[in-house]
Each structure stands twice: as structure tokens, then as C-alpha cells.
Coordinates of C-alpha atoms in Angstrom, one line a residue:
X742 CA 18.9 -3.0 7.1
X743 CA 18.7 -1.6 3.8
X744 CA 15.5 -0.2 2.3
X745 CA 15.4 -0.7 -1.7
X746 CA 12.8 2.1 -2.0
X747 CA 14.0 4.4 -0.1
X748 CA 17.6 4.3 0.4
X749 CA 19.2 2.2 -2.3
X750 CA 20.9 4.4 -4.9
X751 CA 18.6 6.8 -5.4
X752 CA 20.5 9.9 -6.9
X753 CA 22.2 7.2 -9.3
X754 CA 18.8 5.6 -9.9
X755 CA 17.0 9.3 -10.4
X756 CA 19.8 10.9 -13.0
X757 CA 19.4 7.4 -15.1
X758 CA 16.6 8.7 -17.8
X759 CA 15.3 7.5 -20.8
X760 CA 15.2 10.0 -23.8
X761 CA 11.4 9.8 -25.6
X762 CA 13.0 10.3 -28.6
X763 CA 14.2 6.5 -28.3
X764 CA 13.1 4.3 -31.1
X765 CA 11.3 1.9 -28.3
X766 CA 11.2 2.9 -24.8
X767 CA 12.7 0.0 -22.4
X768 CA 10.6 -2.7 -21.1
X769 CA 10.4 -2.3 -17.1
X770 CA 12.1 -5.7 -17.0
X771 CA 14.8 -4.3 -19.7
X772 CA 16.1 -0.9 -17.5
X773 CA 15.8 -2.9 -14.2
X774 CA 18.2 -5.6 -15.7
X775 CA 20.6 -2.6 -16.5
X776 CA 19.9 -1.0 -13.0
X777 CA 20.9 -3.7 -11.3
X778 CA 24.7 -4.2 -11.7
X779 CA 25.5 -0.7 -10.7
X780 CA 23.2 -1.0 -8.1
X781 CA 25.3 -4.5 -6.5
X782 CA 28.8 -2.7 -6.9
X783 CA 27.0 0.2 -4.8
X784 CA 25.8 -2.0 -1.9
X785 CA 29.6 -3.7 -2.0
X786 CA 31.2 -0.3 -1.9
X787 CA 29.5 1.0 0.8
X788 CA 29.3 -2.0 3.4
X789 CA 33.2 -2.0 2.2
X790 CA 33.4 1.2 3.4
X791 CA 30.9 1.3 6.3
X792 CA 30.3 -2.1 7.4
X793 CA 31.7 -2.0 10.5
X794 CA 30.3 1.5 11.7
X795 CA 27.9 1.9 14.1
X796 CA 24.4 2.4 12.3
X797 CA 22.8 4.8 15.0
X798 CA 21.8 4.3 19.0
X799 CA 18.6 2.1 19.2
X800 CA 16.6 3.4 22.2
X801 CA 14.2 0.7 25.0
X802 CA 11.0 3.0 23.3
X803 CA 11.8 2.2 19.6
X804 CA 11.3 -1.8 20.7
X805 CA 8.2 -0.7 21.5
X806 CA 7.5 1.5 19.4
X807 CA 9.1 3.9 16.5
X808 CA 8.8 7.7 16.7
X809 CA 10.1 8.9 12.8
X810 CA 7.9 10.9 10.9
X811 CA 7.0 11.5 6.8
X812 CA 6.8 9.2 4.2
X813 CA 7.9 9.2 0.3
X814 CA 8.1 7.3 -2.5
X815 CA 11.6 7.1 -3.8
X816 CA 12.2 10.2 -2.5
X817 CA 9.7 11.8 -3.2
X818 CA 6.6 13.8 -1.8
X819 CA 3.2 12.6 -2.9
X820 CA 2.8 16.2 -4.2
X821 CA 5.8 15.5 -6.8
X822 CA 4.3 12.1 -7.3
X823 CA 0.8 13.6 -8.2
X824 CA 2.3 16.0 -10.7
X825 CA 5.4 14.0 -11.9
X826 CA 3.9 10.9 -13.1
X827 CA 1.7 9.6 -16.1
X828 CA -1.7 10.3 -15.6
X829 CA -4.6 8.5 -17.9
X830 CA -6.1 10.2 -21.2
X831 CA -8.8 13.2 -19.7
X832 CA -7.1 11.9 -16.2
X833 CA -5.7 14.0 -13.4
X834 CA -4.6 11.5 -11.0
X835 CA -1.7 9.2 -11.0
X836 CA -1.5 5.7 -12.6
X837 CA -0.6 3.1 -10.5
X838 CA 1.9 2.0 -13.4
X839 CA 3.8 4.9 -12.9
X840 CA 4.4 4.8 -9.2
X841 CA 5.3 0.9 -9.8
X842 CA 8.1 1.8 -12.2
X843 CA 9.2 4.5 -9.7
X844 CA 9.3 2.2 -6.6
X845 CA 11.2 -0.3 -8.9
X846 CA 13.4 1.4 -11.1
X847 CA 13.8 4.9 -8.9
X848 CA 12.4 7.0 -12.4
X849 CA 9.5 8.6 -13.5
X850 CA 8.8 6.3 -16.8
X851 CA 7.5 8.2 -19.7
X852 CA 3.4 8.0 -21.0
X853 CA 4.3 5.0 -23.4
X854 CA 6.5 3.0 -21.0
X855 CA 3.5 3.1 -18.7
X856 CA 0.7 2.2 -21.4
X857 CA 2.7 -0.8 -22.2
X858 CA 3.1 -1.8 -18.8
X859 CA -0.8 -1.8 -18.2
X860 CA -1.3 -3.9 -21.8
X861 CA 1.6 -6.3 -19.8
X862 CA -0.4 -6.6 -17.0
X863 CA -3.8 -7.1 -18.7
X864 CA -2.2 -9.8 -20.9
X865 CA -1.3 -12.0 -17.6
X866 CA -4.7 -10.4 -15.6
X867 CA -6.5 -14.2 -16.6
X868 CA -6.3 -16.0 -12.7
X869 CA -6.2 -20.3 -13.2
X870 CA -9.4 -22.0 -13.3
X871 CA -8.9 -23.8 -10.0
X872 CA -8.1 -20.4 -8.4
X873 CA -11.9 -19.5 -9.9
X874 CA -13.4 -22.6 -8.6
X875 CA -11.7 -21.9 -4.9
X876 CA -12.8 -18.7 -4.7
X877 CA -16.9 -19.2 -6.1
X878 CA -17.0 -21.9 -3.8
X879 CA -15.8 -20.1 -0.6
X880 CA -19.1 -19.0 1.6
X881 CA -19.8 -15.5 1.1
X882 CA -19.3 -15.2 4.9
X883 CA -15.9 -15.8 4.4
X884 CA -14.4 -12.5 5.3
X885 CA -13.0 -11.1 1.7
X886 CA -9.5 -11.1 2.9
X887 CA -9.4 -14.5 3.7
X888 CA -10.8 -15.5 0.7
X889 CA -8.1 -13.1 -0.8
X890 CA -5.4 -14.3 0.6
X891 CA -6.5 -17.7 0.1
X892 CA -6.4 -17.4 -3.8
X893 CA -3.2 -15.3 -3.5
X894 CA -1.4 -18.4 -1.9
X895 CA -2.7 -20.4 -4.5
X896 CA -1.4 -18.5 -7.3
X897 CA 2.0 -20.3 -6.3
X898 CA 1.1 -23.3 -8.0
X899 CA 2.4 -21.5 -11.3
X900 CA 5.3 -19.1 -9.3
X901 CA 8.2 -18.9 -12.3
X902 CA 10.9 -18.4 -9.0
X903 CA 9.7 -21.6 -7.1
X904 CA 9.9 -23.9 -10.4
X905 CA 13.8 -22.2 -11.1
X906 CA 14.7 -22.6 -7.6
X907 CA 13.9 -26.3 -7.8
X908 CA 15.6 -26.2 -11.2
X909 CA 19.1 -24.9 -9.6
X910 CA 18.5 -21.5 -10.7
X911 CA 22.3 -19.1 -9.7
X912 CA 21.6 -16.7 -6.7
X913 CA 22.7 -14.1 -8.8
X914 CA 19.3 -14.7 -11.4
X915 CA 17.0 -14.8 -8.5
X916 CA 15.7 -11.5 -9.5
X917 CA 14.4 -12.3 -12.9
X918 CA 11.7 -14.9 -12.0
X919 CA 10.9 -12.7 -8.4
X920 CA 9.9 -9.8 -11.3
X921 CA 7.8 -12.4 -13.6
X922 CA 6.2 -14.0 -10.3
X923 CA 5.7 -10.2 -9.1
X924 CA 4.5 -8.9 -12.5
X925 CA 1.7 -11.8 -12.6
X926 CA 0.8 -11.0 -8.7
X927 CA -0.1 -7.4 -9.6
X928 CA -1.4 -8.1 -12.7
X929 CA -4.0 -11.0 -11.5
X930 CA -4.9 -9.6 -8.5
X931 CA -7.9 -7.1 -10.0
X932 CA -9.6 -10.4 -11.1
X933 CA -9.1 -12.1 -7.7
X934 CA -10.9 -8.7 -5.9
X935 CA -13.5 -8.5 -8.3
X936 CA -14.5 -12.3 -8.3
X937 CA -14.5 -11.8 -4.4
X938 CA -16.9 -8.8 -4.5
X939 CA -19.2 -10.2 -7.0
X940 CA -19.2 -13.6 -4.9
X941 CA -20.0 -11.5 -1.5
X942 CA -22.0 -9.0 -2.7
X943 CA -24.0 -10.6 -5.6
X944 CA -22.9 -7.9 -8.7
X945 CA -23.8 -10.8 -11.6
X946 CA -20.7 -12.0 -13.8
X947 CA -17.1 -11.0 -13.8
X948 CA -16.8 -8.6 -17.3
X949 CA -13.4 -9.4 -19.3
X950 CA -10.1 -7.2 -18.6
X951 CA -10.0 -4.4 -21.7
X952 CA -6.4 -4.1 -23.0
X953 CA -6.7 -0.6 -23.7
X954 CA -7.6 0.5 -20.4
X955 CA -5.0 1.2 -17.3
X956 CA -4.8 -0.7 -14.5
X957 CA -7.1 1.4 -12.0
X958 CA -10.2 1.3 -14.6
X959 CA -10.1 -2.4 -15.3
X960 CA -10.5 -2.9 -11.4
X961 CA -13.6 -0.7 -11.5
X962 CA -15.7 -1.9 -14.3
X963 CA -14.7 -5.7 -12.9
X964 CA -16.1 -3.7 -9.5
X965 CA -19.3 -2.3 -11.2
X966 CA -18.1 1.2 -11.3
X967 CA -16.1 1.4 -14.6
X968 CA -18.5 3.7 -16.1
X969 CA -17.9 6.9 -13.2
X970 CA -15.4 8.7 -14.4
X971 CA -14.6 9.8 -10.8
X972 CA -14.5 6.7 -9.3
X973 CA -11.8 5.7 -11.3
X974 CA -9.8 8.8 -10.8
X975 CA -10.3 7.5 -7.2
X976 CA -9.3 4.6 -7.6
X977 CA -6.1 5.8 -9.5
X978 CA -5.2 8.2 -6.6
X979 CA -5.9 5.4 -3.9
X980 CA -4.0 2.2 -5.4
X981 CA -1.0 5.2 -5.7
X982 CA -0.9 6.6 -2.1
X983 CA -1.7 3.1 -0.5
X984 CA 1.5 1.2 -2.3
X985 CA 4.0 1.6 -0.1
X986 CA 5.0 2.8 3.6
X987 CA 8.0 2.9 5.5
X988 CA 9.7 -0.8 5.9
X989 CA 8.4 -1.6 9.0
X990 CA 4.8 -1.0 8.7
X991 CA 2.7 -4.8 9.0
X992 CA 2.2 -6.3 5.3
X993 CA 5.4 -4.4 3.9
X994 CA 7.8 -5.9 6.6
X995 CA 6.2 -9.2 6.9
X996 CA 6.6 -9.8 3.1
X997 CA 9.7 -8.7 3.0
X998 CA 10.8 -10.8 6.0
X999 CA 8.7 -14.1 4.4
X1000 CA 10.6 -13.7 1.1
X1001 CA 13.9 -13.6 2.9
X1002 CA 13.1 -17.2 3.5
X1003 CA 13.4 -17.1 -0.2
X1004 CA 9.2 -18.2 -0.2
X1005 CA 7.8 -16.5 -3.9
X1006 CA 6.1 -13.7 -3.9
X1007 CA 2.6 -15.3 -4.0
X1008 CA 3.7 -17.0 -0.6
X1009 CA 5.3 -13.9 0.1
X1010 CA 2.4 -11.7 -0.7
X1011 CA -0.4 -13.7 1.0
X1012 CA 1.4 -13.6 4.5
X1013 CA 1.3 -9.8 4.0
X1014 CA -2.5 -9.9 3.7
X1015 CA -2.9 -12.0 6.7
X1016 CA -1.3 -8.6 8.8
X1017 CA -3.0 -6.2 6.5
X1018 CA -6.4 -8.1 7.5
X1019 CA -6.0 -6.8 11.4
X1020 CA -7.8 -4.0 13.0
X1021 CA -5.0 -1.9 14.0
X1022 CA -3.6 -2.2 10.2
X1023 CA -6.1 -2.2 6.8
X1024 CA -9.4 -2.8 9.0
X1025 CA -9.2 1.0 10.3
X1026 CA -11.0 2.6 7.6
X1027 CA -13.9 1.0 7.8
X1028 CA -13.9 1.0 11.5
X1029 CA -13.6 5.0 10.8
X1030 CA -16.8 5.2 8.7
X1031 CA -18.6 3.1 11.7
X1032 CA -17.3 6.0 14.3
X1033 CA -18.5 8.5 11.6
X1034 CA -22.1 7.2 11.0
X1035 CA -22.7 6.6 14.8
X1036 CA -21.7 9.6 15.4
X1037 CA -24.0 11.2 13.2
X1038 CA -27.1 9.1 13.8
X1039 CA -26.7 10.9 17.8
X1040 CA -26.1 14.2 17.1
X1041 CA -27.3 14.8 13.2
X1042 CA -26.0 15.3 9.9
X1043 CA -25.0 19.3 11.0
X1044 CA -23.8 19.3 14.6
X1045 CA -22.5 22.0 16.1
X1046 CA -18.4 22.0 16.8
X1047 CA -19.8 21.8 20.5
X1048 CA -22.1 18.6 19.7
X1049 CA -18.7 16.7 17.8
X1050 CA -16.9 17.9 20.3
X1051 CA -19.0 16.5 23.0
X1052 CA -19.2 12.9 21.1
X1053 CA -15.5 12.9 20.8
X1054 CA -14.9 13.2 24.4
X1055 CA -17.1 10.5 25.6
X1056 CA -15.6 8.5 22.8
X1057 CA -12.0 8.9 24.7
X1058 CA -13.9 8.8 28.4
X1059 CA -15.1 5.2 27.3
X1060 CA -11.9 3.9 26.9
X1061 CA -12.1 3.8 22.8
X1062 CA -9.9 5.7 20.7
X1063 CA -10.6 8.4 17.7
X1064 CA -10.3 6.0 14.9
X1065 CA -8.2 7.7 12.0
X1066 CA -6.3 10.1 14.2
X1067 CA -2.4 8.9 15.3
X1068 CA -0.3 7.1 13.7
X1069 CA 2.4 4.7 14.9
X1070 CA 5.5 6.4 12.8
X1071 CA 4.2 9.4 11.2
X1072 CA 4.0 12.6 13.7
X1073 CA 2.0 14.9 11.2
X1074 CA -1.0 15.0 9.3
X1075 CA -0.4 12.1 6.8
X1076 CA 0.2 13.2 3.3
X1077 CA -2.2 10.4 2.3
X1078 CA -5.1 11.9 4.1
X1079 CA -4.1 15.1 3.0
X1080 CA -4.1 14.1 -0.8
X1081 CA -8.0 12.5 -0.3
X1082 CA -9.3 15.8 1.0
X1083 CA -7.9 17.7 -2.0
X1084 CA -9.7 15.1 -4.0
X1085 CA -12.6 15.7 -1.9
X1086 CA -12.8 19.4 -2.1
X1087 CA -12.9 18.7 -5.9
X1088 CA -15.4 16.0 -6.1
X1089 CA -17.7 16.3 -3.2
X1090 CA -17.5 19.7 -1.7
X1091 CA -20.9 19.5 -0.1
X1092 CA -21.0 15.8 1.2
X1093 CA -22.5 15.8 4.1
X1094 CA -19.8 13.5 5.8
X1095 CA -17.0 14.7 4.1
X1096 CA -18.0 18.0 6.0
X1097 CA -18.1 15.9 9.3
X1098 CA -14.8 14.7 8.4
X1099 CA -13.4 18.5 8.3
X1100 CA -14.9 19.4 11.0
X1101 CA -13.4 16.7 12.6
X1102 CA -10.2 18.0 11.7
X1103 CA -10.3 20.7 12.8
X1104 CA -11.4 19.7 16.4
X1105 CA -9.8 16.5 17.2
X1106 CA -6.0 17.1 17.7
X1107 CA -6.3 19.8 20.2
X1108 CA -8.8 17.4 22.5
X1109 CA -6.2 14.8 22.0
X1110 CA -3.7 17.0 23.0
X1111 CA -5.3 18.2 25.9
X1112 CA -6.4 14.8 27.0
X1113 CA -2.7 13.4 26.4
X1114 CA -3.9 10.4 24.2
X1115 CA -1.6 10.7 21.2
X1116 CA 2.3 11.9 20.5
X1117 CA 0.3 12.6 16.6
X1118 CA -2.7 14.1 17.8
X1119 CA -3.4 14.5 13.1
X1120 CA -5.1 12.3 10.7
X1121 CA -4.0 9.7 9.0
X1122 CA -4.8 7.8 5.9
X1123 CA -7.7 6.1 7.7
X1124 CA -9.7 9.1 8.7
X1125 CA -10.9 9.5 4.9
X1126 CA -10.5 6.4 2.6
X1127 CA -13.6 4.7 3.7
X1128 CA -16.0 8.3 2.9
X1129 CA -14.6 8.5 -0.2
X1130 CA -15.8 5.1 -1.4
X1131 CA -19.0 5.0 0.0
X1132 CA -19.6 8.0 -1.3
X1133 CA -19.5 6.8 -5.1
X1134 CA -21.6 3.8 -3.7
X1135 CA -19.1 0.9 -2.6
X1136 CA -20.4 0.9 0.9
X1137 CA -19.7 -2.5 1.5
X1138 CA -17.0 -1.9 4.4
X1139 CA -15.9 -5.9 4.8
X1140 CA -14.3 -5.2 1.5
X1141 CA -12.6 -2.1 2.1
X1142 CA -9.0 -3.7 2.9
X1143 CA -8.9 -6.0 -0.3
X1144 CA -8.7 -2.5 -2.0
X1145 CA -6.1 -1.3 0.4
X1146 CA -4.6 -5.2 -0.4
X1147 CA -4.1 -4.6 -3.9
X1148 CA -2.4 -2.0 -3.7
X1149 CA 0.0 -2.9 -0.9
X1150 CA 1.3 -5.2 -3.6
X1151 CA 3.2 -2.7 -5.2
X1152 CA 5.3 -1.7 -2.8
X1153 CA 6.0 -5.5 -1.4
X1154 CA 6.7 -6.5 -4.6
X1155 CA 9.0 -4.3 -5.4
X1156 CA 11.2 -4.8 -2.2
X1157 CA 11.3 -8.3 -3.1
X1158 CA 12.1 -7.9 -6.4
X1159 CA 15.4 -5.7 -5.3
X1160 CA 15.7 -7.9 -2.1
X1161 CA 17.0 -11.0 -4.3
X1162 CA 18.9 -8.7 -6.8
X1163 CA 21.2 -7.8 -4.0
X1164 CA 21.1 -10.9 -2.3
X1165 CA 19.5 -9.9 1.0
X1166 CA 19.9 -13.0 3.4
X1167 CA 17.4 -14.5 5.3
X1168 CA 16.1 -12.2 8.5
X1169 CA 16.7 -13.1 11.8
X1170 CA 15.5 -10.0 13.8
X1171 CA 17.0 -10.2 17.3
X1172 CA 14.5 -10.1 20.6
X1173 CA 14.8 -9.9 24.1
X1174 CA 11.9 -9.9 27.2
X1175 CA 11.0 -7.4 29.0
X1176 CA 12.8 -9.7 32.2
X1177 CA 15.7 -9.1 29.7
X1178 CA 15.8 -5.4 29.1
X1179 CA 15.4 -4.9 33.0
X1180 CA 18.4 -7.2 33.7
X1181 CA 20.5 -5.5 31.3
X1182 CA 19.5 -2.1 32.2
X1183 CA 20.1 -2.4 36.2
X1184 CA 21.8 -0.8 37.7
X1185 CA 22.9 2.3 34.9
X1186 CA 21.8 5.5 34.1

């Protein structure tokens, strides 16, 4: 199956560029509504000319389990994203605006088509007032992403594509109100997080979104942290690398597959955060930090490489795993973790468990090798998120994964938003037992 962000024209999409010189830049809206006819004739020529070939063998070991490796963003590296896309006045990370445009449109906007897309998503930031009420009366031991996805869902009382599909809306306009539906998802979902944290962890009352600001620093003065500088190049870097994965990770497939059902993206969207809330998807970073701090209350704040590793392999002789390290598709360090220890080495050089977290690196894949735990013995996005942010003081771990929720968004919403432009039809993977696979197996080579 096709993969919008990846695969879908993207030398067509990449060539198509917008002059600054233009009296007014297109509206995101605008060039995707240009995009999209040359985009339905490509899909047509292709499965024209292709349809009926064979796609590639599928091997017993990839229905258990996939074995590709890197990841991009429309092609390209997060490197190229880093230095390619709009970055924030005195900023040297990427907006979150600018990688949404890319994942949607396949182009690197320009600096005023991405201040206008954060003054479009603070104009619909305001959630409803029953969505307020759900949330401040939800017990603050409510785990966040339940409350989270709870007021996500509820967000489809207003969905623009569910009213139009009732209304007879053509197949063929199915994109427009998926991109206004999407468009208010993102753009609410800072309030929704921040209400959540100040509900939890008692910060006081929500301050108001500020029009002039970008995306990433309206989330952290509604967090508390607005005024640090480099907490909201953090957060600018995270929402970026945590958008989007390959198709088949948890909340990216399982929106996708919800919306083929043709659900809205709010009902899309909070079935998503229902997988991203599991402990072998968005709950591993905090379970990381855990591993990290217990580590360090046994054998101290500057153990030897013999002392970590030691810890690391009773960790493996207990039966637990190296939380952080392995990855289910990606067999090299991830890009992700590699971005957040650049960040690190510019931030906080001397932390004491960023240091750990080196070290760490720098002894873990060769025990896991040796020991013959893991096909990706190297870090993933995991094995730093969570010492980043407690570093700049949000150490409350429960809430870790609504961070990792908001940005998910991005990339789900963007599939979606191309999934009903080309008419993608309702999934129907195929399964079979294991009795099944035996049966059909016996017998050959």
C-alpha cells in the first residue's frame, strides 16, 4: 500500500516551488489543492501501468516482524530537515510548521508561509467549553493519555468532514474538510496538553495562546516553561523528529487504518493515542529514565564503565531488556537519538545523566551483541527524550507520551489528509494463524 509521505510523487512534489518574490505566498490549503490533481493522475498512471505486478516476496519473519532500516521525512534525512527548514527568530531548531508543510505538501515552505501557518493554528487553538469541563473534571489519576485521548474524541462533535459526509459531500472533496478537521486537531491539541498538565500536576491557570508566537513556544508557556529559551528550542526539535515514522509503526498505522473507515480525524486521531499510550510504543521513554535513575542510585552518579557494565548485565540476566536500545524496524542508531545528543552536547555538556546516557552508548550494543539480545544492538529515540526534559524540570514522566502525542499528530494527519485525496479504500489487512502458516508451508522447502 501506498505511503503519501514517503512514496507519493515526491520528485514532482519537491521541484514544485514557490518564488518569495510572490505578491502572497500560498496558503498550505491553496498549494495542496493545486498538488493534488497531478498527484491523482500519478497514482492512475502508475497502478495503470503496474497494477498487476508483483509488489515484492513477503517472508513468514516479516508477519512477525519487519527488518527495514532508516527513516525520513519526505525524503529526507533529519540532518537536511534541521538545516532546510524555517527556524524561529534567534532559533536554531526546526518549527514544527515547517516539517507539517513538508509532510503535506512534499516542500520546504518559505519563513512567511510558516509564520502564517502558526497565526492559523493559534486562531483555531481555543478547545469547546464542554471539552474544558470534561477534562477539569477527570481525576488527576486519570493517566494523561486517557484524559487526552478522551478530549481528542470529543473534539468530533465540531469535525467539518463528519457534518459534510452527512450532508452528501462528493468522494472527490473529501480532502478539504479531512485538512480543516486536521488543521483544528493540531492546532487545539497544545490547549488540550496543557489543561491536562495543569490539572495533574497543579501549575495554576491555563495562560492564553499569543498569536505572534510559533507553535512549539505557545505549548511551553501553556506548560510553564515559555520563558527558557532552551526549552523551547527543545521543544521545537522534539515535536519535529517525533511527527512521523514509517507506516507501520502503532499510532501512525492505526490512524491511518481508522480513517479508512472514513471515521474524522478526531476519531481517527484518538484511536492512535490509545496505541501510542502502550509500553512498548510512547511509554518507553519514561520507562528509560526509570532504568537510568535506578541505575544510578546502585552504582553512583560516576561509575566506572566496569560498574554500568555490570548493571547492564544483570539487567539482561533478569529477564528485562535495556530500555531504549533496539528497535523494531530501524537497524542503526536512530537519527532521532542522534539529533537529541547533538542538542545535548550543546545544552548540557556536563549533565550528570546525560553523561550516563553516553556512556551508555558506548557500552551497550557490544554486550547486546555478545549476549544475542537484539538484531539493533543501537539507541533509539527512547534512550534520550525523557533526560532531556527532566533536565529543564518537566520530570513528571506520566506525561511524557502526551508530548510524544502531539506531535504524532502531524504525521497522521497528514496521511489522512492525502489518504482521502486519492481515494484510499477502506483496509482490510489479510491474516492467517500460525495452524495456517504451518499447513501451507508443509511439506516445501
Amino acid at each position: 500500500m501506498a505511503r503519501s509521505r514517503s512514496s507519493i510523487g515526491r520528485s514532482t512534489l519537491v521541484s514544485a516551488r514557490f518564488s518569495s518574490t510572490a505578491s502572497k505566498p500560498a496558503t498550505l490549503k491553496e498549494r495542496l489543492a493545486e498538488l493534488i490533481p497531478a498527484q491523482i493522475e500519478q497514482v492512475k498512471a502508475v497502478r495503470a501501468e503496474h497494477g498487476k505486478k508483483t509488489f515484492g516476496p513477503v517472508l513468514v519473519d516479516q508477519l512477525y516482524g519487519t527488518t527495514e532500516e532508516g527513516i525520513r521525512f519526505r525524503g529526507k534525512t533529519i540532518p537536511e530537515c534541521q538545516e532546510q527548514l524555517p527556524k524561529a527568530p534567534g532559533g536554531s531548531e526546526p518549527l514544527p510548521e515547517g516539517l507539517f508543510w513538508l509532510l503535506v505538501t512534499g516542500e520546504v515552505p518559505t519563513q512567511e508561509q510558516v509564520t502564517e501557518l502558526s497565526k492559523d493554528w493559534a486562531a483555531r487553538s481555543a478547545i469547546p467549553e464542554f471539552v474544558e469541563e470534561i477534562l477539569d473534571r477527570c481525576p488527576p489519576t486519570l493517566h494523561p493519555m486517557s484524559q487526552f485521548s478522551l478530549a481528542v474524541t470529543a473534539l468530533n462533535h465540531n469535525s467539518a468532514f463528519a457534518k459534510a459526509y452527512q450532508d452528501g459531500i462528493s468522494k472527490k472533496e473529501y480532502w478539504g474538510p479531512t485538512f480543516e478537521d486536521s488543521m483544528d486537531l493540531i492546532a487545539k491539541l497544545p490547549n488540550i496538553a496543557g489543561r491536562i498538565y495543569r490539572n495533574v500536576f497543579g501549575q495554576g491557570k491555563l495562560p492564553a495562546i499569543d498569536s505572534s508566537k510559533d507553535y512549539s513556544h505557545n505549548l511551553a508557556t501553556l506548560l510553564g516553561f515559555g520563558d527558557n529559551h532552551a526549552f523551547v528550542e527543545l521543544l521545537r526539535l522534539y515535536l519535529t523528529i517525533h511527527s512521523d515514522h514509517e507506516g507501520g509503526n502503532v499510532s501512525a498505522h492505526t490512524g491511518k487504518l481508522v480513517g479508512s473507515a472514513l471515521s474524522d480525524p478526531f476519531l481517527a486521531y484518538s484511536a492512535a493515542l490509545n496505541g501510542l499510550a502502550g509500553p512498548l510504543h510512547g511509554l518507553a521513554n519514561q520507562e528509560v529514565l526509570v532504568w537510568l535513575r535506578k541505575m544510578q542510585s546502585k552504582i553512583g552518579e560516576d561509575a566506572s564503565d566496569e560498574a554500568v557494565s555490570e548493571y547492564v548485565w544483570e539487567t539482561l540476566k533478569g529477564g528485562q531488556v535495556v530500555p531504549g536500545y533496539g528497535h523494531a524496524v530501524l537497524r542503526k542508531t536512530d537519527p532521532r537519538y542522534t539529533a537529541q545528543r547533538e542538542f545535548a552536547l550543546k545544552h548540557l555538556p556536563d549533565d550528570k545523566l546525560f553523561k550516563l546516557v553516553g556512556q551508555i552508548y558506548n557500552i551497550v550494543p557490544d554486550i547486546l551483541l555478545k549476549a544475542g539480545k537484539a538484531k539493533n544492538p543501537w539507541p533509539n529515540v527512547d534512550a534520550h527524550s525523557g533526560v532531556l526534559l527532566s533536565y529543564y524540570g518537566l520530570t513528571q514522566m506520566q506525561y511524557y507520551t502526551v508530548l510524544f502525542g502531539v506531535s504524532r499528530a502531524f504525521g497522521v494527519a497528514a496521511q489522512l489528509i492525502w489518504d482521502r485525496a486519492l481515494g484510499a479504500p477502506l483496509e482490510r489487512p489479510k491474516s492467517y494463524s500460525t495452524a495456517a502458516i504451518e499447513k501451507m508451508f508443509k511439506g516445501k522447502q
